[in-house]
Steps between C-alpha positions, in 0.01 A plus 500: 500500500646832392440796730461862398550769763250783472557792737365850462203728540150379440376661178203724575226497405358188338818313399564412134230443237429132422636512144845592633528228765710242322860385537783714365267762364360544851844557647599746226179698535518493880856633490396775261207597720719515808743729317214721382347512850832590656548777243149629560550500877832681465342766280211539743736533793699771327180686425307482828723309743231228538587132452241233444507229771562146387466162667829313507491136399739210564421219264647183354342343193561160340430340164164327465489125552260248353159519668409239762215262412183570697483163674666424832611149603273199531497309828795264511850474641643846557855625503639838595630672186654805662497696824599859583549656843424870485541766770181638648455869424298667773169407654319556170745308285488153358168493316537258211325471163530282190518733200564342162846343492603647836424473869480856633588584861413844635653721764390845620728675251468281192478154354735228376421227251655153492504270198222246557692226318834536679456727803775728369483877539277661240390860471444750779338840536503765772450873540743620770327694776154380399282220638352213306133496600339237281517313172281320250601208278320429172570432131876470544526838673566614856344833591645659814372787710761714677461782752741782583554874529420541130162333538354169391597328174422181316770334292446212258782246474546209262483187718741314269774764476439767765496768231294806580192508274322815618450743787174660606446863398302576817473379858328176416453243775444126488193355667467193722162324521352800323627751756791738447562525876515134602827311489533128572853367544601246240206558267526640152301813419186480287579387145352262243560410136776758458296783655599670826234680705613854585356773722607830339410738785259789487154396382386147599612300201666174399737464210582182316867533404687273261771340716750488212451844346354719774220607267150560636267237356190624680379739768192451718346779706395362837292781648178381336538165678552640850133562575408806701843635591675192638191304601505138380296418193232231505693281257453397141542211256564474128341186357658571160859487627720249319617232750847503344746774586674651800363745756663794675349650815442854621403587856300817553528677836525163682130463426466339158698258285474537124600222257657630178569315178881487489509538122259793461449658842123451469317466831362146539335508842519659845449390860470679834787452745536521874805675651549209743564252219821427314592553137322337208727286281475396136649229279396359165208741471350384831481723808501383862347731756666399826234605744586378847131541578472859384601548138231489233252432779209637297569246225650179637415486871857583601660182362803492266358479150632451146342729242531465123558775247126560483483553877303185568592255771701196395578356843455592864670346801277326750454633855791389719749493213752774435779616272749726675640632283271436205733470201355346184735359237435430133621201297367298207220750444365447852523692825597325823428631851687339792300510823461330839196287582312513830768280660789720384614256230630636170268457204468627142204628303541494120277719284465508122392860432383415147225255597475552876597145598638467854703227671543565873636322806805362317746389769879482482662154502683348794333714760461873533788733406646626826466866580353745249599371155564762237420388147647594163381390159634438152288453187338173617597429863498634854788447741494514881793450735493350848798519740521120527376228268267333751376827651598388854879537498577128507670509161788722393415626149254776429184394319374630168132459416427528126142545381411426137223751428372324186471162671415629850768266637752546780853359503754509781879499469798566731709810443875496587473764772504457877410727790822428689690807628811599311725537803504405866308738722288634214124454476360290221445688173157612403306281263587588140241683293435422138578780255375354172521215251612508136742331263467166679630665817362597836643803682494544877637749750576443868545791738689438826397670824628856486671479839742240362847652439587531131152382406466433129216440262516153343378491140470153345395339173369142485434277201344157462725221375203286398252279676608205712224318683404547771541876448397571861813319623737631233484177298607275790253223592392492864642147528851643449477702820688338788321364805579758767486239777763291319739796512502476881627143514860592577454775760619450857255569779539545872354233725209723597397575139213313335588250226154512347461656155239774474434559128331814376171471311529440124555811288262553208593727210251500216434135422824381665555364849835481678455227760756603763637851442602540864573292804606538863691275737609605845608864494566492124279588204571462130294654221558456128469851357543411134616236254610655171541324168876561507764608748549814293136601541521440875818706520326792327227493764724496808755780527710330764865462594754220522394235749698369795267203555559321168217656299543664159368826637387634835282793601484640853469878446219650703399161643496390862812313609291184528416509128704419192393478138722273293505394137616155402486457125156605383334479843470782755408418860454688824656338807390627839669369814386671817819376668706678228708191419703527182524122492128481423535686171806290411298184555218624276749586225655151528161344431489690171849381408418129542 
């Protein structure tokens, strides 16, 4: 990848016209314009001693790479393709987005892009002295909003190269959930089908701006939708609305939400809002009003509801269920809403906005994803990550749930990532969050606790190496797992310790059952944490050190002195001896070597 340093003032106003934005001609024309601007400023200064303020830019551009295919990986056996450790930049830093051929990481003063195929440094962009406030990603462009002494500006960047495409002529602002004032960490601003929603200031208005050229595609006056002053409207529907197409939202005085056709800016429907609710969200032309018992109460009895482009209800959650946050995703022409049932278990509702069909109550395989799973989607699938494969912490790898939207089928696979702390005395890392899926790859980011010295953001790319059955166990049959009680045969016990084996209950993952994953005898416990297909795969999962008890690898960082995790070949086990006898772990390792 060839880099091109671009440093200088931001051309004001409006950037370059589209017909001049190409290759060498662009650079020649840009250089000529800079010379002309400098000459004009010098002449103006000599005449009236007034200089025009400019916004300084530090920028690195790269040559465009081949686009990534839209599909992420299928469920199978995963390997880590690359990993980067990046310094955290302030409390607001570290938001991560998949944008074309790059993974973009933000900080308060700018953004850096990393090649999605290799993890190598890509382009970067910053405006010294100014703050990055928000960004939108659509149609191969990244539109950033910056704030500073010289006001608010939007800048359009090419997601593939980092080249500057355009700058806003006025103080345009991005919107989030239809509101120019709200700002949700880690969420992209409102954009769809290459159009970015912009609040221009002054009169209540929304602009639809082409993300690649900065040109206004449409403008919609909002005052006629705001009722009497800022009173909420009664609501409306448009039965003629085409079910295909994206929707952008506009909030009016925290009282009304207006659905706009992303392509034309035409108003499709409106709904009253309550100030105690949270933001409406849209994906694939479907809008979710997350009510929490108060939003859209005049229409849907205060329950989270999916509305189509014509404003009519497609699906409503039942009493006792919830989606916090409510974040619909689109794939395969359908819209999927993750939610929790009345027992707190994760479920999916799938809606086809074209014919109104609904599939609800779809459960994840192998038990419920632990914690609050965050989903990402590619063109046909949804992905959800759980901290451990079994959801209870008995197994070492993280678990990846893959949902085929066309088939309404779940698949479960281990991911080569563990929640073990990096160093002794450090807390365990936070569960990684998925960033996106494309090009047969899955991208994840893990953020350590901020009180950890030299804390770094961990950015990782995973790819599937193919399917080996059973996929839930990484292609290793349950019969290949060792009997945990048999591993205790050689340990030495004190006279007062019990000689009776106490096996753990069988472990069930998907359709597989491991008969004896753990066992206790006396003051000693052994648990098999994982059996990989190869020693190399097991080594990639455990970041341990040289062993002094005969194992291939040993991990003790951050563990109690009574615990040791050892790897022997392709098997990883936890040995816990409450008497802290090193001989116990040696005896377990010897059983593997027989």
